[in-house]
Short mmCIF file of C-alpha atoms in Angstrom, two decimals:
data_model
loop_
_atom_site.label_atom_id
_atom_site.label_comp_id
_atom_site.label_asym_id
_atom_site.label_seq_id
_atom_site.Cartn_x
_atom_site.Cartn_y
_atom_site.Cartn_z
CA MET A 159 285.67 302.61 19.22
CA LEU A 160 286.15 305.25 16.55
CA LYS A 161 287.43 307.78 19.51
CA THR A 162 290.43 305.25 20.00
CA VAL A 163 291.45 305.40 16.41
CA VAL A 164 291.16 308.72 16.42
CA LEU A 165 293.39 309.43 19.39
CA LEU A 166 295.92 306.86 17.95
CA LEU A 167 296.13 308.62 15.00
CA ALA A 168 296.42 312.12 16.73
CA PHE A 169 299.55 310.62 18.79
CA CYS A 170 300.99 309.02 15.53
CA SER A 171 301.25 312.40 13.81
CA PHE A 172 302.52 314.49 17.12
CA ALA A 173 304.73 311.89 17.60
CA GLN A 174 306.20 312.50 13.68
CA ALA A 175 305.70 316.12 14.36
CA ASN A 176 308.21 316.13 17.11
CA VAL A 177 311.05 313.97 14.96
CA GLY A 178 314.14 315.52 13.77
CA PHE A 179 317.57 317.32 15.37
CA SER A 180 317.42 318.25 18.86
CA HIS A 181 318.16 322.35 17.90
CA GLY A 182 315.55 321.81 15.07
CA ASN A 183 315.34 321.10 11.37
CA GLU A 184 316.68 324.68 9.48
CA PHE A 185 320.21 325.46 9.06
CA THR A 186 322.05 328.55 7.69
CA ALA A 187 325.78 328.04 6.28
CA SER A 188 327.68 331.16 6.07
CA ALA A 189 331.06 331.43 4.49
CA ILE A 190 333.60 333.16 7.49
CA GLN A 191 336.96 334.50 6.70
CA GLY A 192 339.66 336.45 8.48
CA THR A 193 343.43 337.11 8.70
CA VAL A 194 345.94 335.99 11.44
CA ARG A 195 349.42 337.08 11.98
CA VAL A 196 351.60 334.46 14.25
CA PHE A 197 354.80 335.49 15.75
CA CYS A 198 356.49 332.14 16.93
CA ASN A 199 359.96 332.19 19.28
CA GLY A 200 360.84 329.54 21.75
CA PHE A 201 363.06 326.74 22.26
CA ASN A 202 362.43 324.86 18.85
CA GLY A 203 363.09 328.21 16.97
CA SER A 204 361.62 331.40 15.42
CA GLY A 205 359.48 332.65 12.92
CA SER A 206 356.73 334.02 11.39
CA ALA A 207 353.53 333.50 9.51
CA VAL A 208 350.54 335.05 7.85
CA TYR A 209 347.28 333.09 7.68
CA SER A 210 344.47 333.42 5.20
CA CYS A 211 341.45 331.51 7.32
CA ARG A 212 338.59 330.35 5.50
CA ASP A 213 335.61 328.09 6.22
CA VAL A 214 331.70 327.41 5.97
CA VAL A 215 330.35 326.96 9.12
CA LEU A 216 326.61 325.70 9.73
CA ASP A 217 324.25 327.50 12.40
CA PRO A 218 322.67 326.77 14.74
CA GLN A 219 325.51 323.95 15.19
CA ALA A 220 327.30 321.44 12.72
CA TYR A 221 326.95 318.45 14.85
CA ASP A 222 323.68 317.49 16.47
CA TYR A 223 320.99 314.82 18.59
CA PHE A 224 318.49 312.74 16.72
CA VAL A 225 315.27 312.84 18.61
CA GLY A 226 312.19 310.33 17.97
CA PRO A 227 310.44 307.69 18.67
CA GLN A 228 310.61 306.25 22.25
CA ASP A 229 311.27 302.66 22.61
CA ALA A 230 312.78 301.19 25.25
CA ARG A 231 313.71 298.27 22.72
CA ALA A 232 315.40 300.59 20.48
CA ASP A 233 318.93 300.64 20.35
CA ARG A 234 320.25 301.99 16.71
CA ILE A 235 319.32 304.73 14.92
CA GLU A 236 320.18 304.90 10.99
CA LEU A 237 319.69 308.36 9.12
CA THR A 238 319.82 308.22 5.19
CA ALA A 239 319.53 311.85 3.73
CA SER A 240 318.40 312.05 -0.04
CA HIS A 241 320.37 315.64 -1.61
CA GLU A 242 318.98 317.95 -4.08
CA ASP A 243 321.63 316.56 -6.10
CA GLY A 244 320.35 312.96 -5.91
CA SER A 245 323.17 311.78 -3.83
CA SER A 246 322.39 310.30 -0.39
CA ARG A 247 324.62 309.79 3.04
CA SER A 248 323.95 307.00 5.74
CA LYS A 249 324.74 307.43 9.17
CA ILE A 250 324.43 304.98 11.99
CA VAL A 251 324.82 305.92 15.92
CA GLU A 252 323.62 304.05 19.05
CA TYR A 253 320.25 304.93 20.03
CA ASP A 254 318.73 305.43 23.52
CA GLY A 255 314.78 304.48 23.08
CA VAL A 256 313.89 305.08 26.66
CA ARG A 257 314.61 308.57 26.05
CA GLY A 258 314.13 309.04 22.32
CA LYS A 259 317.35 310.33 21.21
CA SER A 260 320.49 309.38 19.42
CA ARG A 261 323.57 308.60 22.01
CA ASP A 262 326.32 310.38 20.02
CA ALA A 263 325.23 314.09 17.69
CA PHE A 264 325.28 313.23 14.02
CA ASN A 265 327.90 314.86 12.10
CA LEU A 266 325.82 317.43 9.72
CA TRP A 267 328.24 319.46 8.29
CA ILE A 268 331.98 319.00 8.86
CA SER A 269 333.71 317.39 6.16
CA THR A 270 337.43 316.01 6.31
CA LEU A 271 339.55 313.45 4.57
CA PHE A 272 338.11 310.56 7.60
CA GLN A 273 334.60 311.99 7.53
CA LYS A 274 331.34 313.47 5.19
CA PRO A 275 328.65 315.32 6.48
CA LEU A 276 325.00 314.18 6.51
CA LEU A 277 323.43 317.49 5.11
CA GLU A 278 324.18 319.35 1.83
CA TYR A 279 323.03 322.63 0.75
CA GLY A 280 319.05 322.79 0.14
CA THR A 281 316.29 320.77 0.90
CA ASN A 282 317.56 317.36 2.49
CA ASN A 283 314.87 314.30 2.90
CA ILE A 284 315.67 312.24 5.67
CA ARG A 285 314.86 309.01 6.22
CA TYR A 286 314.93 307.35 10.14
CA ARG A 287 314.66 303.72 10.73
CA ILE A 288 315.27 302.54 14.63
CA TYR A 289 316.86 299.26 15.23
CA SER A 290 316.43 296.50 17.89
CA GLY A 291 319.63 294.90 17.52
CA ASN A 292 319.53 293.82 13.64
CA ARG A 293 315.58 294.10 13.49
CA LEU A 294 313.87 297.43 12.65
CA ILE A 295 311.38 298.04 15.05
CA GLU A 296 307.73 297.77 14.05
CA ALA A 297 305.33 300.77 13.92
CA MET A 298 307.40 303.60 14.66
CA GLY A 299 310.93 302.40 13.96
CA GLU A 300 310.83 304.79 10.68
CA GLY A 301 309.82 307.81 8.83
CA ASN A 302 310.85 310.77 7.07
CA PHE A 303 311.38 314.35 7.86
CA THR A 304 312.99 317.40 6.08
CA ALA A 305 316.06 319.31 6.89
CA LEU A 306 316.44 322.74 4.74
CA VAL A 307 320.25 324.18 4.84
CA LYS A 308 320.18 327.68 3.34
CA ARG A 309 323.17 330.03 2.77
CA GLY A 310 323.85 332.76 5.21
CA PRO A 311 326.00 335.89 4.20
CA ALA A 312 329.50 335.78 4.32
CA ARG A 313 330.94 336.99 7.62
CA THR A 314 334.48 338.18 8.40
CA CYS A 315 336.23 338.33 11.59
CA PRO A 316 338.32 341.29 12.69
CA ALA A 317 342.27 340.66 12.11
CA ALA A 318 344.25 338.96 14.94
CA GLN A 319 347.78 338.57 15.95
CA TYR A 320 348.90 335.82 18.01
CA ASN A 321 352.52 335.38 20.32
CA SER A 322 353.40 331.78 20.29
CA THR A 323 356.21 329.90 21.75
CA ASP A 324 356.16 326.75 19.88
CA VAL A 325 357.67 327.71 15.95
CA THR A 326 355.12 324.44 14.74
CA ASP A 327 352.03 327.23 15.22
CA CYS A 328 353.81 328.87 12.55
CA ASN A 329 353.70 325.88 10.43
CA SER A 330 349.81 324.85 11.37
CA GLN A 331 347.26 327.03 9.80
CA TYR A 332 344.83 324.56 10.90
CA SER A 333 345.12 324.96 13.99
CA ILE A 334 345.55 328.57 13.87
CA CYS A 335 342.69 329.29 12.07
CA GLN A 336 340.67 326.96 13.95
CA ARG A 337 341.56 328.83 17.47
CA TYR A 338 340.74 331.94 15.75
CA PHE A 339 337.18 331.63 14.51
CA GLU A 340 336.70 329.53 18.03
CA GLU A 341 338.14 333.10 19.75
CA PHE A 342 335.43 334.96 17.31
CA HIS A 343 332.71 332.86 17.50
CA ASN A 344 332.68 332.17 14.00
CA CYS A 345 332.88 335.85 13.19
CA GLN A 346 329.68 336.83 14.85
#
């Protein structure tokens, strides 16, 4: 009987140890910057622009899947991150209980008008709750883990120049800067 209890406790602690994000629970946020010159000349007009692009990127990635306990009944996961400043944020996505993985990646870092990230700089204490329908799954259906976001060194991309046949590119800093950072692999 004692062996059974010890094995059960060992299994539960092993399952808890593997809970978190699929690429790990330690992240580095780095400021990136660079300059892009755009020349536009096409059927809808001509123009030029110079953009100073800036962003803060999360490595290894800004979106990631939650991996956790396997239970065929599980169909939904809720993550609630408590931040060092006392704030918190919750996100819910569908969960594949057979595989023990969220069906969609969680937005860990990207902030827009329509979405806010789960994580912030520093230690993020995350509580997970796994549901079947609207019912919390007993036993391994909830737990905690920590995700750490450290500040990384600032990086600068080399200056670039683009030619475009669409004059709207000379009025679209966001899309040009996204293209620029993607092309230079976030200044790495």
